[in-house]
Structure formats: structure tokens, C-alpha cells
């Protein structure tokens, strides 16, 4: 046993002499806020929005503000981006008459108050303001919103996709890759190598036969939904099972406890859309007060991917309901390469659905 104040060398992970984080086994975090400012400035400064259409001339000036946090975590070569950013950029515009005479020059701001890794792929809130609120100023402001929104949000999407690939840490990852070392004894004479190769020939042939026989089994295992996870949760509520079932299947109550738009069919085969359309799906099986089975899909997931949600409701005693959630085939990554899908989905069930139902309807235990 090591003495007090000393470490047992068998358990100490020493720093490598070359300082390399081999295969990025340890957490490596890169602050990306300043890099984010530079990227947004590069893509959003002096961006032409209108160049004479309707006698309007509008362009962005410069990025005025990028605040919040942005970072990339890397472990075992896996990239995990995180960011919560507010962005503001200035714009200028001019309206002319049919003869080219200037009617008004105006300035304003475009604000995107919340750009987050959790909402990557979705359109964030987009605000436009103008200093001159007269009729022509309002026309210029409306033009920035109508013509500039998609243009600017496409640049935000570039930021999201670049962060998903590692942002400023991507090049660093390439540099830090450690080249494999030559094996000891690799320069031994060729005769001994030839002898070793000959003696291992029979064993290699046998191994090849065994491997070919095992391959179908291995491939069958691989086909077993690689890149997908299952979420399971058990929650207890102080209410009748029929009341909780009704809340989960009623679009008006969904709107109430989530504070977002919802459309929910109560029929098997019927479609639903919740959280302002971020989640869509179809009812597969419904048993009142007992079971809800649905196909779920998030808008940020890769095309063609659907998960299955199974909610069983049990009432062991009157006024106490236990909900068991099984959410299968949740992809590990979204279409932009963000690898926080499972974590965000689990947190959404817990914080945005189950906890909100308890808080709004008073069903806490």
C-alpha cells in the first residue's frame, strides 16, 4: 500500500513525455467563442440582401455582437459540440424612386437571440429592427426579414455544421494523431521472418476458415441497429391513469404544459405534431388509460429515421399512476453530426414532459 501523501505507481496515469493525448482518450475541451465571432464576421459582413429589386438596396454591415458560450469536447476521437450564442448584426438600406433618386437611407439591426446545439437544424428566433419607423423605413425592415432571413440563417447553418465537425479543434485533432511506432525486432534478419511466416501458415489458414464461418454472425450483430440507443424511464404521478392518458393525448393540454403548438390525433394511424412541429409522428397502438405506442421523429434527425415510443400506464392503487417509457431507435447523431441526441431526448422527456405535467397539473408525489 502506498504511504500517505504518495501515489501507488500502479494506479497513476502519467503524462506522456511528448504531451500527446493518444487517441484523445482524455477529455479535451476547446473554447470556440472567439473562433465563432470570426466565423460569423467572415460570413455575415457586407452580405448583399437586395440589389435594386423593387428599387431597394440592402446589405449587412458587420457583426456587432456574438455572446454566450461555444466549445468542442473531444474524447476517444468523438466530437461533442456545445454552444448557446446570441448574435446581432447591423444592416443598412436605401429606397429609391423609379428615376434613381434616393427616398430614404436607413439602418437597423438583425438579432438572433438564441443559437443552441440543442436546436441545431431548426430555425431560431429572428428579429429585425430599424431606426426610422416611417413607412419607407418599415418597407426596408420588412424586406430584410423577407429576403434576408433565409440568407442569414443559411450562414448560421454553416456554423452549426462546422461545429459538428469539430470547429477549430478539427485541425488540432489531425495534428495530434500519433503515428504507430515500429515494432521491436522489425529489423531482424529475413531468414527468421521467413521461418516464422512458414510455421504460422497452417495456423493462418485455419484462422481464415474460422473467420469466414464467423463473419455472417458478426455481420448479423452489426446490422442490429448500430448508431441507435434505447431510452427507458419510470415515473410516478399522483393522479388516475385515465387523467394522465388524456393529458398525453390531448393537444390543448399539450399546448398548456409545453407552451408550444401541438396537433394530436386520438385515432390509431392518426398523425401528431408537437413542440411547434419539432417532433412529428403517427399513433401505432392506443389503449385508453393503459398504453400509447407511437412513431416519433425529430426534424433534426437524418432523413428516413423514425423511433418508437412505448408508454405503459399502471395504477397500482387509486390515485397513483406509474408510467414506464421505452423509447427505442434513437439515433446517436443528428443530421449535422451532433452527438448529443440521446442525452437531449432523455432530458426532454424528463424536464419538458414529465416534470412539466407534475408542475402544471399538480400531479407530484
XYZ file of C-alpha atoms in Angstrom:
365
model
C 0.000 0.000 0.000
C 1.308 3.487 -0.792
C 2.275 5.769 2.067
C 0.037 8.708 2.929
C 0.777 11.546 0.520
C 2.278 9.266 -2.092
C 0.606 7.648 -5.053
C 0.773 3.972 -5.891
C 2.532 3.963 -9.258
C 0.377 1.086 -10.462
C -2.655 3.420 -10.447
C -1.083 6.664 -11.650
C -1.663 7.712 -15.258
C 1.460 9.698 -16.003
C 1.697 12.415 -18.609
C 3.447 11.288 -21.757
C 6.837 12.924 -22.369
C 5.581 14.203 -25.737
C 2.395 15.586 -24.143
C 0.191 13.659 -26.586
C -3.392 12.806 -25.678
C -3.285 9.461 -27.505
C -6.481 8.746 -29.456
C -7.983 11.704 -27.484
C -8.760 9.258 -24.685
C -8.940 12.077 -22.138
C -11.442 14.914 -22.365
C -10.035 17.738 -24.459
C -12.093 20.934 -24.487
C -11.545 23.783 -26.934
C -13.077 27.222 -26.331
C -14.699 28.240 -29.617
C -16.264 31.619 -28.767
C -13.632 33.816 -30.398
C -13.461 31.435 -33.361
C -17.274 31.715 -33.630
C -17.042 35.523 -33.705
C -14.515 35.339 -36.535
C -16.589 32.814 -38.494
C -19.789 34.860 -38.227
C -17.906 38.053 -39.156
C -16.474 36.329 -42.210
C -19.836 35.036 -43.469
C -22.208 37.813 -42.408
C -20.322 41.087 -43.020
C -21.159 43.082 -46.190
C -23.679 40.485 -47.319
C -25.944 41.762 -50.136
C -29.632 41.146 -49.430
C -31.272 43.284 -52.144
C -29.559 44.942 -55.096
C -32.222 47.021 -56.792
C -35.220 44.682 -56.609
C -38.221 46.951 -56.058
C -35.790 49.894 -56.049
C -34.438 48.713 -52.717
C -30.750 48.290 -51.861
C -29.968 46.432 -48.646
C -26.860 44.776 -47.216
C -25.490 43.759 -43.851
C -22.719 45.914 -42.390
C -20.930 43.958 -39.690
C -21.428 41.579 -36.788
C -21.998 43.725 -33.708
C -22.249 41.030 -31.052
C -21.590 37.334 -30.515
C -22.119 36.498 -26.843
C -22.598 33.347 -24.799
C -20.513 30.187 -24.873
C -19.198 27.848 -27.525
C -16.901 24.874 -27.065
C -15.981 21.493 -28.518
C -15.281 18.487 -26.304
C -13.340 15.580 -27.745
C -12.890 12.178 -26.174
C -11.732 8.978 -27.845
C -11.925 10.873 -31.123
C -15.621 11.620 -30.605
C -16.627 15.249 -31.165
C -19.226 16.771 -28.829
C -20.000 20.420 -29.647
C -21.851 22.731 -27.283
C -22.982 26.304 -27.779
C -25.551 28.842 -26.629
C -24.990 32.080 -28.514
C -26.798 35.350 -29.128
C -25.938 37.157 -32.352
C -26.554 40.720 -33.569
C -25.512 42.303 -36.854
C -26.143 45.745 -38.319
C -27.660 46.403 -41.733
C -28.129 49.431 -43.976
C -30.599 50.073 -46.756
C -31.730 52.647 -49.259
C -35.004 53.128 -51.104
C -35.029 54.938 -54.457
C -37.747 56.088 -56.806
C -38.093 54.899 -60.408
C -35.645 57.563 -61.583
C -32.988 56.512 -59.098
C -33.430 59.395 -56.682
C -32.860 58.415 -53.072
C -36.001 58.480 -50.953
C -34.543 57.255 -47.667
C -31.423 55.726 -46.215
C -31.974 53.652 -43.094
C -30.055 51.472 -40.660
C -31.083 48.741 -38.293
C -30.238 45.509 -36.529
C -30.808 41.802 -37.080
C -30.890 39.848 -33.814
C -30.851 36.100 -33.296
C -31.151 35.806 -29.504
C -30.612 32.039 -29.137
C -28.487 29.741 -31.288
C -28.054 26.417 -29.495
C -26.630 22.963 -30.208
C -29.870 21.501 -28.827
C -31.819 23.170 -31.641
C -29.319 22.639 -34.458
C -31.098 22.351 -37.788
C -34.131 24.314 -36.627
C -34.760 27.960 -37.461
C -34.028 30.116 -34.393
C -35.940 33.281 -33.496
C -35.105 36.052 -35.988
C -35.730 39.726 -35.197
C -35.306 42.802 -37.405
C -35.408 46.417 -36.210
C -34.968 49.775 -37.995
C -34.074 53.196 -36.590
C -36.525 55.050 -38.857
C -40.005 53.654 -38.220
C -41.681 55.622 -41.034
C -43.438 53.956 -43.991
C -40.292 53.632 -46.115
C -38.229 52.518 -43.131
C -40.799 49.829 -42.435
C -40.620 48.725 -46.090
C -36.855 48.301 -45.788
C -37.250 46.451 -42.478
C -39.828 44.069 -43.992
C -37.511 43.474 -46.959
C -34.657 42.495 -44.620
C -36.947 39.975 -42.912
C -38.445 38.575 -46.126
C -35.268 38.381 -48.217
C -32.526 38.321 -45.591
C -33.825 35.749 -43.121
C -33.078 32.663 -45.212
C -29.778 34.087 -46.411
C -28.563 34.809 -42.880
C -29.890 31.576 -41.354
C -28.073 29.596 -44.054
C -24.847 31.103 -42.698
C -25.891 30.092 -39.176
C -26.341 26.566 -40.539
C -22.741 26.685 -41.811
C -21.663 27.470 -38.236
C -23.682 24.527 -36.863
C -22.291 22.090 -39.425
C -18.717 23.271 -38.868
C -19.083 22.924 -35.090
C -20.459 19.387 -35.553
C -17.235 18.508 -37.392
C -15.049 19.875 -34.601
C -14.846 23.596 -35.341
C -11.358 24.916 -34.554
C -10.483 21.576 -32.909
C -10.723 19.681 -36.217
C -7.254 20.661 -37.462
C -5.848 20.147 -33.977
C -7.203 16.587 -33.975
C -5.363 15.823 -37.205
C -2.100 17.214 -35.835
C -2.369 15.238 -32.602
C -2.801 11.856 -34.252
C 0.112 9.724 -33.115
C 1.868 7.690 -35.774
C 2.172 3.967 -34.928
C 5.606 3.006 -33.596
C 7.717 0.394 -35.329
C 7.540 -2.940 -33.564
C 10.700 -4.073 -31.726
C 12.733 -6.584 -33.715
C 11.342 -5.412 -37.033
C 14.909 -5.264 -38.405
C 15.744 -8.884 -37.540
C 17.112 -10.984 -40.419
C 14.804 -12.083 -43.202
C 15.533 -15.788 -42.691
C 13.967 -15.828 -39.246
C 10.979 -13.861 -40.580
C 10.526 -16.368 -43.392
C 10.696 -19.266 -40.973
C 8.121 -17.647 -38.706
C 5.837 -16.971 -41.649
C 6.112 -20.573 -42.825
C 5.421 -22.009 -39.387
C 2.354 -19.779 -38.972
C 0.971 -20.557 -42.427
C -1.140 -23.514 -41.334
C -2.499 -21.616 -38.333
C -3.327 -18.621 -40.514
C -5.217 -20.822 -42.960
C -7.215 -22.375 -40.143
C -7.939 -18.924 -38.705
C -9.143 -17.710 -42.113
C -11.618 -20.607 -42.331
C -12.841 -19.896 -38.800
C -13.181 -16.184 -39.542
C -15.151 -16.796 -42.731
C -17.528 -19.036 -40.788
C -17.913 -16.436 -38.037
C -18.401 -13.488 -40.405
C -22.138 -13.981 -41.046
C -22.762 -13.995 -37.285
C -20.683 -10.843 -36.791
C -22.412 -9.074 -39.674
C -25.799 -10.045 -38.283
C -24.818 -8.479 -34.967
C -23.597 -5.313 -36.700
C -26.886 -4.981 -38.522
C -28.545 -4.793 -35.142
C -29.090 -1.033 -35.292
C -25.599 0.351 -34.959
C -25.650 4.023 -34.001
C -29.001 3.846 -32.160
C -29.868 3.794 -28.452
C -32.845 2.974 -26.251
C -34.098 5.308 -23.502
C -36.012 3.808 -20.553
C -37.592 5.746 -17.680
C -40.067 5.047 -14.915
C -42.031 7.963 -13.425
C -44.678 8.121 -10.677
C -47.624 10.566 -10.665
C -50.276 11.409 -8.110
C -53.314 11.000 -10.388
C -55.571 8.470 -12.069
C -54.192 6.681 -15.131
C -57.079 7.862 -17.301
C -56.316 11.505 -16.452
C -52.653 11.162 -17.403
C -53.584 9.328 -20.621
C -55.944 12.159 -21.529
C -53.220 14.774 -20.950
C -50.754 12.907 -23.151
C -53.301 12.558 -25.975
C -55.000 15.975 -25.812
C -53.493 18.720 -27.964
C -54.904 21.593 -25.893
C -53.338 20.254 -22.702
C -50.058 19.688 -24.556
C -50.161 23.336 -25.606
C -50.768 24.266 -21.983
C -47.939 22.437 -20.245
C -45.336 22.819 -23.031
C -46.256 26.386 -24.032
C -45.896 25.363 -27.689
C -48.158 24.453 -30.594
C -49.469 20.898 -30.872
C -51.762 18.865 -33.128
C -52.634 15.378 -31.859
C -54.965 12.786 -33.365
C -56.592 10.390 -30.901
C -57.006 7.662 -33.522
C -54.714 4.732 -34.372
C -52.942 5.674 -37.592
C -53.562 9.348 -36.909
C -50.711 11.843 -37.024
C -49.389 14.234 -34.395
C -47.093 17.246 -34.282
C -45.735 18.668 -31.002
C -43.248 21.269 -29.787
C -44.057 23.651 -32.672
C -43.523 20.883 -35.216
C -40.086 19.840 -33.945
C -41.470 16.344 -33.277
C -43.875 14.569 -35.638
C -45.231 11.045 -35.812
C -48.068 8.543 -36.021
C -50.154 6.653 -33.441
C -49.443 2.901 -33.709
C -51.423 1.454 -30.776
C -53.719 3.097 -28.222
C -55.408 1.558 -25.166
C -57.185 4.166 -23.086
C -55.593 4.649 -19.660
C -53.163 1.784 -20.355
C -50.918 2.101 -23.413
C -49.616 4.589 -26.004
C -47.341 3.394 -28.831
C -46.200 5.972 -31.383
C -43.628 6.520 -34.104
C -41.582 9.628 -33.280
C -39.305 11.679 -35.500
C -37.353 14.863 -34.694
C -36.840 17.370 -37.512
C -33.082 17.495 -36.919
C -32.632 13.729 -37.383
C -31.225 12.276 -40.626
C -33.837 11.642 -43.325
C -35.833 8.417 -43.063
C -35.137 7.757 -39.373
C -38.062 7.087 -37.027
C -38.039 5.952 -33.422
C -40.701 4.090 -31.444
C -42.158 5.379 -28.177
C -43.985 2.988 -25.831
C -45.697 4.408 -22.743
C -47.381 1.942 -20.383
C -49.613 3.312 -17.610
C -50.208 1.263 -14.464
C -52.364 2.221 -11.480
C -51.225 0.048 -8.537
C -53.598 1.937 -6.243
C -56.293 4.575 -6.879
C -54.726 7.996 -7.409
C -51.198 6.692 -8.105
C -50.038 6.081 -11.674
C -46.690 4.659 -12.791
C -45.552 5.442 -16.313
C -42.926 3.256 -17.952
C -41.277 4.782 -21.015
C -39.321 2.832 -23.609
C -38.030 4.958 -26.488
C -36.147 2.778 -28.979
C -34.101 3.521 -32.121
C -32.993 6.986 -31.003
C -30.060 7.942 -33.276
C -26.774 8.836 -31.594
C -26.195 11.716 -34.028
C -28.419 14.228 -35.830
C -28.082 15.186 -39.484
C -25.387 17.740 -38.585
C -23.176 15.287 -36.706
C -24.091 16.482 -33.195
C -23.732 13.522 -30.850
C -25.963 14.807 -28.024
C -29.252 13.466 -29.443
C -29.809 10.707 -26.871
C -28.874 12.958 -23.945
C -31.134 15.783 -25.194
C -34.051 13.409 -25.869
C -33.817 11.894 -22.394
C -33.648 15.353 -20.819
C -36.637 16.438 -22.914
C -38.783 13.567 -21.623
C -37.783 14.253 -18.039
C -37.776 18.068 -17.913
C -40.122 19.190 -20.690
C -42.796 16.500 -20.399
C -42.904 14.573 -17.114
C -41.752 17.363 -14.772
C -43.940 19.935 -16.556
C -47.034 17.714 -16.199
C -46.385 17.455 -12.464
C -45.860 21.194 -12.100
C -48.799 22.389 -14.241
C -51.413 19.811 -13.200
C -50.259 19.261 -9.602
C -49.547 15.548 -10.056
C -46.349 15.472 -7.974
C -45.798 12.700 -5.465
